[in-house]
Coordinates of C-alpha atoms in Angstrom, one line a residue:
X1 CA -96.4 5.8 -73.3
X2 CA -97.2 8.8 -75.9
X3 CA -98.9 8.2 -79.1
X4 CA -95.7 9.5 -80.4
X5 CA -93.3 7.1 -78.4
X6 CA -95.8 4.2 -79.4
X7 CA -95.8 4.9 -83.1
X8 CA -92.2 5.6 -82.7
X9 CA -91.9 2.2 -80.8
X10 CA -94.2 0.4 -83.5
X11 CA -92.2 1.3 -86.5
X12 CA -88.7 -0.1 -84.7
X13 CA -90.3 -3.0 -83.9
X14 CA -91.4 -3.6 -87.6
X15 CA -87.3 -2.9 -88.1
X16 CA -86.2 -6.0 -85.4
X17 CA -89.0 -7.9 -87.7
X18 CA -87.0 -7.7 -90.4
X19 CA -89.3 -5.9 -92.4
X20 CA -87.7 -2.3 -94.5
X21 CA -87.6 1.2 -93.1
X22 CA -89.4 3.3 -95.8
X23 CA -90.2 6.9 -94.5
X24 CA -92.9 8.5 -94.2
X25 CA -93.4 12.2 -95.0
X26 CA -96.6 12.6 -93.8
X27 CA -96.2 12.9 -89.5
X28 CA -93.4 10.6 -88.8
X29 CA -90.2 12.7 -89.3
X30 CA -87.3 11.3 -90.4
X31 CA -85.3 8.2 -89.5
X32 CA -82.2 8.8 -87.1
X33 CA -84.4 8.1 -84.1
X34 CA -85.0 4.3 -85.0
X35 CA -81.2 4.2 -86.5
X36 CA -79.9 5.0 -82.6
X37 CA -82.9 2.8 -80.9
X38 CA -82.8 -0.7 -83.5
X39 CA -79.2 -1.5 -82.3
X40 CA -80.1 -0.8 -78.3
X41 CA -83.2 -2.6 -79.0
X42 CA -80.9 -5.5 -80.2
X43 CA -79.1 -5.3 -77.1
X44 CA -82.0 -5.4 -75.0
X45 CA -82.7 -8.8 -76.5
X46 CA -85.4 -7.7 -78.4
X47 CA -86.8 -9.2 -81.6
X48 CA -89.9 -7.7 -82.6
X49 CA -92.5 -5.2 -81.5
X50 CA -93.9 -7.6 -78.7
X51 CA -90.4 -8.1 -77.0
X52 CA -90.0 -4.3 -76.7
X53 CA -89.9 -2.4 -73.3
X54 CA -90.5 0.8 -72.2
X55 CA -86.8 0.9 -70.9
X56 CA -85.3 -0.7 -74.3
X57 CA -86.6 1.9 -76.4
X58 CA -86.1 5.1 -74.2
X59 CA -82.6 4.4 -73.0
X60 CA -81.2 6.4 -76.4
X61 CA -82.7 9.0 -75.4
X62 CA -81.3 9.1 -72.2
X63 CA -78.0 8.7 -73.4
X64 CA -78.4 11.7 -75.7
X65 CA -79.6 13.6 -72.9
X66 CA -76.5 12.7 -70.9
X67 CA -74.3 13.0 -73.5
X68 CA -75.8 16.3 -74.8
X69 CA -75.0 17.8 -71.0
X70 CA -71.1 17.0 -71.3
X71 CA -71.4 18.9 -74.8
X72 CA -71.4 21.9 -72.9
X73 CA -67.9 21.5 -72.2
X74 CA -66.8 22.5 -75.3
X75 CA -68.2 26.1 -74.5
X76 CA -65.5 26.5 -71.9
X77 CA -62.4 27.8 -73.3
X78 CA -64.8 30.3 -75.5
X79 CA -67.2 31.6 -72.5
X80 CA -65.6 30.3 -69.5
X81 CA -65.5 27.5 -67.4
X82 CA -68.3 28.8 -65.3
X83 CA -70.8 29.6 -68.0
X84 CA -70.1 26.0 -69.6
X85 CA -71.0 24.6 -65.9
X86 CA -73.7 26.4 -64.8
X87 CA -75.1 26.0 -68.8
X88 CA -74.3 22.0 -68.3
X89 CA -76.0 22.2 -65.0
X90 CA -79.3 24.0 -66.0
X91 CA -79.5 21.7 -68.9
X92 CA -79.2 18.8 -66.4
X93 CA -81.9 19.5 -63.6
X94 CA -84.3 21.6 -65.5
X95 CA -87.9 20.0 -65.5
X96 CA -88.3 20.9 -69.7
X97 CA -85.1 18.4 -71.1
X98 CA -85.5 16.5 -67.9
X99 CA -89.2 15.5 -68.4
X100 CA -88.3 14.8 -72.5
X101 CA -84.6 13.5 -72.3
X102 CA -86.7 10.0 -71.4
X103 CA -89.5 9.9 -73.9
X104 CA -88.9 8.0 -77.3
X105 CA -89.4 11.2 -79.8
X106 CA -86.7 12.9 -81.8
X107 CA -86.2 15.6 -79.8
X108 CA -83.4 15.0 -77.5
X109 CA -81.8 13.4 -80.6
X110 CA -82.4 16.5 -82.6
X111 CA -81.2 19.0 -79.5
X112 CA -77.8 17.1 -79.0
X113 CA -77.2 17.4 -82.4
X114 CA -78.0 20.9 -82.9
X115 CA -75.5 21.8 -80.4
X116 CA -73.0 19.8 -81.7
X117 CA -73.4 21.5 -85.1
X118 CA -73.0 25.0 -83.0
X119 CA -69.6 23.6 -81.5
X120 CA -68.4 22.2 -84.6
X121 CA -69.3 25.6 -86.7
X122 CA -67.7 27.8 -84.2
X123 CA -64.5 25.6 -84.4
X124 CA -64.3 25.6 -88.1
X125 CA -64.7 29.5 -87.8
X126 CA -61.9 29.6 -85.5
X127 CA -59.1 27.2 -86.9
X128 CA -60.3 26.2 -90.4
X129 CA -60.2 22.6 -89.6
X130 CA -60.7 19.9 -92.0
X131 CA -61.9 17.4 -89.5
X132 CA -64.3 20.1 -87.5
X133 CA -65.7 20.8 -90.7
X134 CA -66.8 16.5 -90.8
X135 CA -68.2 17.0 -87.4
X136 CA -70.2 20.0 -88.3
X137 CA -71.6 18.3 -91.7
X138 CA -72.5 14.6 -89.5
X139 CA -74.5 17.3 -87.1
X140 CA -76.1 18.7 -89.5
X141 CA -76.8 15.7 -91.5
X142 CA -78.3 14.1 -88.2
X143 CA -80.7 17.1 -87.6
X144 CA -82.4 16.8 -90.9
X145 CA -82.8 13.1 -90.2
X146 CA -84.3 13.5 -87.1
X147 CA -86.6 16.5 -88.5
X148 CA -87.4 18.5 -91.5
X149 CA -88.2 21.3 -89.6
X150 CA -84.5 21.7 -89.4
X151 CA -84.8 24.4 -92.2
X152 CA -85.9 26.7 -89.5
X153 CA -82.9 26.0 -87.6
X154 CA -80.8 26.4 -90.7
X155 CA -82.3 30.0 -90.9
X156 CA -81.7 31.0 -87.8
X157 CA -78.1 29.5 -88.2
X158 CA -78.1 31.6 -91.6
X159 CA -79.0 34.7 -90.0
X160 CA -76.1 34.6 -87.0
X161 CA -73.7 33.5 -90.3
X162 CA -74.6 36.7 -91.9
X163 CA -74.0 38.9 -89.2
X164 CA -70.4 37.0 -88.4
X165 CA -69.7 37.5 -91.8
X166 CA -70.5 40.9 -91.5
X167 CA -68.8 41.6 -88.2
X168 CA -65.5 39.8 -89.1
X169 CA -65.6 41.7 -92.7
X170 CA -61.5 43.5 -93.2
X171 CA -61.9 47.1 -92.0
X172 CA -58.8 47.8 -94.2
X173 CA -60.3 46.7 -97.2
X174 CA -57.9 43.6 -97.6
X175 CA -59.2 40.6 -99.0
X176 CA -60.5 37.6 -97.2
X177 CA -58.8 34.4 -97.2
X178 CA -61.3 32.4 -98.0
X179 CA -59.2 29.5 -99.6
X180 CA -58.3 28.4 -95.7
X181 CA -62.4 28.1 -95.3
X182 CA -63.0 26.5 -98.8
X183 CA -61.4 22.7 -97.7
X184 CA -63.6 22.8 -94.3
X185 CA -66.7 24.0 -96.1
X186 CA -66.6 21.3 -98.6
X187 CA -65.9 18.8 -96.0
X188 CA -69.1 19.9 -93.8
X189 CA -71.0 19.4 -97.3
X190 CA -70.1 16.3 -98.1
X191 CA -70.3 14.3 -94.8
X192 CA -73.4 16.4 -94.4
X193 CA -75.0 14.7 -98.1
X194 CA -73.6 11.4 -97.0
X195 CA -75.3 11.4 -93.2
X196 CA -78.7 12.4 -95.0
X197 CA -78.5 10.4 -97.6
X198 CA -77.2 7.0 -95.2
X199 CA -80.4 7.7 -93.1
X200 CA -83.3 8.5 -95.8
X201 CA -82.0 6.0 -98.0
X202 CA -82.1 3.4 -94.5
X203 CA -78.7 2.4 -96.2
X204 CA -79.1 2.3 -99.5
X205 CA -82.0 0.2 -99.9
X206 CA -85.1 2.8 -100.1
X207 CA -84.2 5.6 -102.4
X208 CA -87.8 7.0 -102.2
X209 CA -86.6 8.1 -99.3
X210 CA -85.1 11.1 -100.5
X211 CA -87.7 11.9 -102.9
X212 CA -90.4 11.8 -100.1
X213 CA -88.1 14.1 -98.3
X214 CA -88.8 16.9 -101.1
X215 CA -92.1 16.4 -100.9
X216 CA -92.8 16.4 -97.4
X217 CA -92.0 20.5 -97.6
X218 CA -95.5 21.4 -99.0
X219 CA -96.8 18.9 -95.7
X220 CA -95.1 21.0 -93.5
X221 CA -95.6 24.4 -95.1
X222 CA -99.1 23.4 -94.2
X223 CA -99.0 21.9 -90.7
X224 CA -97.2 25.1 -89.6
X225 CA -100.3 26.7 -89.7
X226 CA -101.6 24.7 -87.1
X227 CA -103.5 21.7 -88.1
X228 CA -105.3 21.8 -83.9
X229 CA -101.7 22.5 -82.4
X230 CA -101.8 26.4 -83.0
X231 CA -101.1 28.4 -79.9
X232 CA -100.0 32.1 -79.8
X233 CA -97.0 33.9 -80.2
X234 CA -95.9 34.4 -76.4
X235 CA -96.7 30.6 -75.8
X236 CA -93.3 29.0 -75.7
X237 CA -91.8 32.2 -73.5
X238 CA -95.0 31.1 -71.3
X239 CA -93.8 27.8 -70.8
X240 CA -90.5 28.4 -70.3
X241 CA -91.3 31.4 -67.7
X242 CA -93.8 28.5 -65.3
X243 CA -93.7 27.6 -62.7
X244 CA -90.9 28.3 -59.3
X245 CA -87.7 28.3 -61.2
X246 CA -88.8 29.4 -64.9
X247 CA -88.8 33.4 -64.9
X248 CA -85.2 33.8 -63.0
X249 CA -83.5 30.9 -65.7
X250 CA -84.9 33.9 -68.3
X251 CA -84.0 36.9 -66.3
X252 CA -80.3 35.1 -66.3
X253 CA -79.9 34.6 -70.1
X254 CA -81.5 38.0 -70.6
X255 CA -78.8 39.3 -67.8
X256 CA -76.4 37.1 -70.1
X257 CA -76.7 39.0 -73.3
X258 CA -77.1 42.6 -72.0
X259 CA -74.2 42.4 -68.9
X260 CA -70.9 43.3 -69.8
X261 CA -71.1 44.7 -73.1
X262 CA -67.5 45.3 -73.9
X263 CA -66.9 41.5 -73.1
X264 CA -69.8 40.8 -75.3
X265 CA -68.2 42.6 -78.6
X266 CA -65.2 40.6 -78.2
X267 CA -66.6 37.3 -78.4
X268 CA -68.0 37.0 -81.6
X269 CA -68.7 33.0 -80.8
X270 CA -70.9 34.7 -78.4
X271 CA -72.8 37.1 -80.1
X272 CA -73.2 35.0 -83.1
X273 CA -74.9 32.8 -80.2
X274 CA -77.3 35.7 -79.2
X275 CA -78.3 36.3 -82.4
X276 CA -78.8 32.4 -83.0
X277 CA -81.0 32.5 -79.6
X278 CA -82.8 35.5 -80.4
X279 CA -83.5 34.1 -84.5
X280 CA -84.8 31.0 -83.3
X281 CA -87.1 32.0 -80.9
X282 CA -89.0 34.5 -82.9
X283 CA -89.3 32.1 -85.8
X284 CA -90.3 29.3 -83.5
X285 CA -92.6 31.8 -81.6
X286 CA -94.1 33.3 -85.5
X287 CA -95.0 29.7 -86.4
X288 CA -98.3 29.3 -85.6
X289 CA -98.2 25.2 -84.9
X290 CA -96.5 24.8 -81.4
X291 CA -96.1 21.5 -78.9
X292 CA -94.1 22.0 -75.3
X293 CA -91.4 20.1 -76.6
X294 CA -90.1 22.1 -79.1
X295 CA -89.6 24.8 -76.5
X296 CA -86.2 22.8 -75.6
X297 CA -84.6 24.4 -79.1
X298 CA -84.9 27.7 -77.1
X299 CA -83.7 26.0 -73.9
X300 CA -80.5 24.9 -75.3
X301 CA -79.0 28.2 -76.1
X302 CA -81.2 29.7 -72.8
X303 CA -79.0 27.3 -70.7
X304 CA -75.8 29.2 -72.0
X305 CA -77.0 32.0 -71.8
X306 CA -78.3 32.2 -68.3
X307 CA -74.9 30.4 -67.2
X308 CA -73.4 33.7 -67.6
X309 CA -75.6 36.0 -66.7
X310 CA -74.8 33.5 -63.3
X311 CA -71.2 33.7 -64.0
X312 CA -71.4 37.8 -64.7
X313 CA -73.3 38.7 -61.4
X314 CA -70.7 36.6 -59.4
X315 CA -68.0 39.0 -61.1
X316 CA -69.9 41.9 -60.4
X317 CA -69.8 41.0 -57.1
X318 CA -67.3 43.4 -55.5
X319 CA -67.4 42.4 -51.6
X320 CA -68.7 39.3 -49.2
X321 CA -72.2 40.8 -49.3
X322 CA -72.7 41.0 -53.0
X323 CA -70.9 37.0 -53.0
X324 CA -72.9 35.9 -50.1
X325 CA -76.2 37.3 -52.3
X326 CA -75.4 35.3 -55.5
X327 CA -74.5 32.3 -53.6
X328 CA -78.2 32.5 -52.1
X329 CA -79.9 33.3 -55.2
X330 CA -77.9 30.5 -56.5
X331 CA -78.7 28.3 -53.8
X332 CA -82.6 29.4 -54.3
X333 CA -82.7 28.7 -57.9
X334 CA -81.2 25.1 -57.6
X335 CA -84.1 24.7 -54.9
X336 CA -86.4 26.1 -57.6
X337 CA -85.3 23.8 -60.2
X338 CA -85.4 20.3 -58.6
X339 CA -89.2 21.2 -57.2
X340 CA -90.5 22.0 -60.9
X341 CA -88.8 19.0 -62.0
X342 CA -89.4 16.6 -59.1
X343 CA -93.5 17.9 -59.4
X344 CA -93.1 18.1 -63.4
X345 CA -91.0 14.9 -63.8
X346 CA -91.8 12.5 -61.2
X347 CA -94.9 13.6 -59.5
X348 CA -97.3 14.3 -62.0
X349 CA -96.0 13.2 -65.1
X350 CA -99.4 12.3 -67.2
X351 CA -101.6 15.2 -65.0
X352 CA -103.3 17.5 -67.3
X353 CA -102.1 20.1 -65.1
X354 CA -98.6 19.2 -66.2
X355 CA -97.3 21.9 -69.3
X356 CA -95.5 19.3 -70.6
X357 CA -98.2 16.6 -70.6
X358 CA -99.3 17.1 -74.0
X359 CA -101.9 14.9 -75.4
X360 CA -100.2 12.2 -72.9
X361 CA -101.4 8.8 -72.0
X362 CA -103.3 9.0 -69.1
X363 CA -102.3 6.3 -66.0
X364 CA -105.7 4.4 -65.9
X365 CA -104.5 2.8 -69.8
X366 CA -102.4 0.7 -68.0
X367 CA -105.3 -1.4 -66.5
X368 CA -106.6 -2.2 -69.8
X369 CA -103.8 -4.4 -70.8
X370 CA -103.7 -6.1 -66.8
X371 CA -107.6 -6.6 -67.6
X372 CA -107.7 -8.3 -71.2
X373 CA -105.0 -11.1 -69.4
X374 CA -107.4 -11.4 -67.0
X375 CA -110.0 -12.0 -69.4
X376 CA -107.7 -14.4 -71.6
X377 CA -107.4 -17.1 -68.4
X378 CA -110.8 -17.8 -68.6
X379 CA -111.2 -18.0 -72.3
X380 CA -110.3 -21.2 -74.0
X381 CA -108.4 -19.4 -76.5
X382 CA -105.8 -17.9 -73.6
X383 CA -103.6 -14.8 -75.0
X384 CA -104.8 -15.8 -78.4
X385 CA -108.2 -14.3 -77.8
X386 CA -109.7 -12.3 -81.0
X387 CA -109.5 -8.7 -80.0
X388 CA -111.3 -6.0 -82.1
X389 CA -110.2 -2.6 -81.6
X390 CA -112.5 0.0 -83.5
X391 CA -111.6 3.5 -83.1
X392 CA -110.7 6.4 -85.9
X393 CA -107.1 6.6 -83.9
X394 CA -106.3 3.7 -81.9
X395 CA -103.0 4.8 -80.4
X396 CA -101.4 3.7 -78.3
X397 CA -102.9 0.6 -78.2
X398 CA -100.9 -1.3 -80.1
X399 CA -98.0 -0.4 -77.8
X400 CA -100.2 -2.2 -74.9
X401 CA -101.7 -5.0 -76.8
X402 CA -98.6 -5.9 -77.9
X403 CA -98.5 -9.2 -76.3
X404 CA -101.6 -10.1 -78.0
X405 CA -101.2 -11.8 -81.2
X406 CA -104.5 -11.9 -82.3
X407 CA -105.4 -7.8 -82.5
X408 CA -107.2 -5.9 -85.2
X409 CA -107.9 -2.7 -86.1
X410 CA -110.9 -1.2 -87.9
X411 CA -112.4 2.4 -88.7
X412 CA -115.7 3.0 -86.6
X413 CA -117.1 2.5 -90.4
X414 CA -115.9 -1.1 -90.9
X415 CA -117.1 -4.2 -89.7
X416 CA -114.8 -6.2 -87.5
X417 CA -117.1 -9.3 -87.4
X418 CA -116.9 -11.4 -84.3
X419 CA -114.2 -11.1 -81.5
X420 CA -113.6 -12.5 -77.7
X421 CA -113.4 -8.4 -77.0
X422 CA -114.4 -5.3 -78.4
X423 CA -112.6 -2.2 -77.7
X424 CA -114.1 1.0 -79.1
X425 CA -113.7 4.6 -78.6
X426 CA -116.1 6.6 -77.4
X427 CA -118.1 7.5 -80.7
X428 CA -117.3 4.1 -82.6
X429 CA -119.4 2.4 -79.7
X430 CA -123.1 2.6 -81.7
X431 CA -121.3 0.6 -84.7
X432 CA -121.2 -2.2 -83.1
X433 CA -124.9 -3.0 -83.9
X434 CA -126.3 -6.6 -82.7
X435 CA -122.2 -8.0 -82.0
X436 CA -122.2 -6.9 -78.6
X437 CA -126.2 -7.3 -77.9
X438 CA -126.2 -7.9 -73.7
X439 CA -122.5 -7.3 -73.6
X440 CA -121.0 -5.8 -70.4
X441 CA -118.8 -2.7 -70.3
X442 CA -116.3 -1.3 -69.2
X443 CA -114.6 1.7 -69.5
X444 CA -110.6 2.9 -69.4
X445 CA -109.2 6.9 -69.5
X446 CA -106.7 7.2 -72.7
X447 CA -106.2 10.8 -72.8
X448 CA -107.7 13.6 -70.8
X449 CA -111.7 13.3 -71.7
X450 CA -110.7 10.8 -73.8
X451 CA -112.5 7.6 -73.1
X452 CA -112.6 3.2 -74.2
X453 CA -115.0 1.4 -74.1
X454 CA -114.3 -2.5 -73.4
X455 CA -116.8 -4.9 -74.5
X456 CA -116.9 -8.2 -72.9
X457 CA -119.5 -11.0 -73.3
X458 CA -122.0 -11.8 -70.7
X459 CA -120.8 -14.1 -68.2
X460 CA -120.4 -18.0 -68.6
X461 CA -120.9 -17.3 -72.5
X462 CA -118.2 -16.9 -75.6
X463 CA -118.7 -14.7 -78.3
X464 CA -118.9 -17.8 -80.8
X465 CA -122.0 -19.0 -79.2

């Protein structure tokens, strides 16, 4: 498990407790995350943090993910059934939303409901609908609860709205009808206020929420300028462009925008698209704080994109030869796909090596948990042993000391006074002082270079003696 996905996990299990959602405006985004995973959780059978799984809390995700693939298929009377398949497709087997579509972080939530919001917007553009205009607001209203960084979206989003506006602008000099756009608009407002205000309210019942939620913007006016996450401008295009398969998916949507120009200028759903790719990228490439997951908001519209620059060479293929080539290059980009995702996803998950292994848990943590029951069966106290974890960030261990009721926590600066185990990080081990005199060690990888240290007693003696 991430930090993230334990802190993430942590805060729904406080929610199964009983205790209040209250959010938190400092590094914990906002609260549609734990709204989707506390009724699966219930489901699950879960009644606190302890009863949690790893499966009970990432299945919403994985639902999103699945449900944000069949998405594409409202794309299909606008850009063709092929580009919607080949989009869906990418989406589904590409190592980037495969690897994230089954952590617990906002993400996936906040992808699938930025594209619904593109679907929805187009269709209230189109046909003025009342009901589309709902839809669009509850998208909306769902990204800013699962990040404030939507406001970046909601520029780019601006942007392509400015240059429809423009675009679609009477070349007669009639006026616009924008009485037929007034009811939808409204509409999108509304449920939009009443999905935020639901979510950062949790209900009603902390309206702080929403106060927090205005001042979180000087927070992340300053985290975007790094805060140890900085990377430079070409660093998502990097990561999208690795490894067999990821500089042909960009040559595609790159083929997408510039093929077939005339077709292009027609479709103003699609160029308000291109502009909406090309908007969010540069902002999301300008900001200085970056993390390999937020490349997926340049995926989404990528996936689209390179489905028809797919769907464009097969219609520029004018004989067998030119069908027989795409059907290969086809054929060797599918190939291309599942070995970055099988050696992204499944191989090497938690390598170092692995892009998309940011700051993850390392496999060795999971001996630390198999290791303290080992210890509890030979103390008197069983599973009820006093553990004392001392470290400046502890996480995740709460997520694997769950099943331990008696855990504490201290800053390498505070005293945790006596305890069946110690667990310290690396420069918290010197406080200790005289409580683990003759104590054995042991030691457990958390993160890359990122070391425990396990204190246990010498043998045949308690650490009451």
């Amino acid at each position: 498990m991430h930090t993230d996905e334990a802190i993430n996990a942590y805060i729904t299990g406080e929610l199964l407790a009983g205790k209040p959602y209250k959010y938190d405006n400092k590094d914990r985004h906002g609260p549609a995350l734990y709204a989707l995973a506390f009724p699966l959780a219930r489901l699950a059978g879960a009644k606190n943090f302890a009863q949690l799984t790893e499966a009970s809390v990432r299945v919403g995700p994985v639902i999103v993910g699945a449900l944000t693939i069949l998405l594409f298929g409202f794309f299909a009377r606008r850009m063709g059934f092929g580009v919607a398949a080949v989009g869906a497709l990418l989406f589904a087997i590409s190592p980037l939303p495969v690897y994230y579509s089954r952590d617990f972080i906002h993400e996936t939530l906040f992808v699938a409901a930025t594209l619904g919001f593109i679907i929805f917007a187009f269709r209230v553009v189109e046909n003025k609908s009342i009901n589309d205009g709902i839809l669009a607001g509850v998208s909306a209203g769902l990204m800013l609860a699962c990040k404030e960084t939507t406001v970046i979206h909601f520029a780019a989003f601006g942007i392509a709205a400015a240059w429809w506006f423009w675009a679609s602008r009477p070349l007669d000099k009639t006026r616009r009808d924008w009485c037929a756009a007034i009811k939808p608009a409204v509409a999108a407002l509304v449920s939009f206020c009443v999905v935020m205000v639901a979510l950062y309210t949790w209900w009603g019942r902390h309206w702080q929420g929403l106060l927090d939620l205005v001042h979180a913007v000087p927070h992340l006016a300053a985290r975007a300028g790094g805060e140890g996450h900085q990377k430079p401008a070409w660093y998502y295009l990097a990561l999208l462009a690795g490894g067999w398969s990821g500089a042909a998916v960009i040559a595609l949507a790159i083929w997408g925008i510039i093929s077939r120009r005339d077709e292009t200028r027609a479709n103003k759903p699609l160029q308000a698209l291109i502009i909406y790719t090309i908007a969010i990228t540069i902002l999301y490439s300008a900001i200085p704080y970056k993390t390999p997951w937020l490349a997926l908001n340049l995926f989404l519209p990528m996936s689209l994109l390179a489905g028809r620059g797919l769907a464009n060479l097969w219609e520029a293929a004018r004989d067998v030869r030119g069908s027989i080539f795409v059907v290969l290059f086809a054929a060797a980009l599918a190939t291309a796909l599942c070995h970055d995702t099988w050696k992204r996803v499944f191989a090497a998950p938690a390598d170092e090596r692995n892009p998309y292994a940011y700051a993850q848990t390392v496999d060795d943590i999971l001996r630390l948990p198999e290791r303290i029951q080992q210890v509890a069966a030979h103390n008197p106290s069983g599973n009820n042993l006093r553990i004392a974890v001392v470290a400046a960030d502890p996480w995740p261990l709460p997520w694997y000391l769950r099943h331990f009721p008696n855990v504490g926590f201290w800053q390498p600066n505070q005293d945790p006074g006596q305890a069946d185990v110690y667990i310290t990080s690396g420069e918290a081990s010197d406080k200790l002082g005289s409580l683990t005199t003759d104590w054995r060690t042991e030691f457990f990888g958390v993160r890359p270079e990122v070391l425990l240290v396990m204190w246990l007693p010498p043998e045949n003696k308690s650490s009451h003696e």
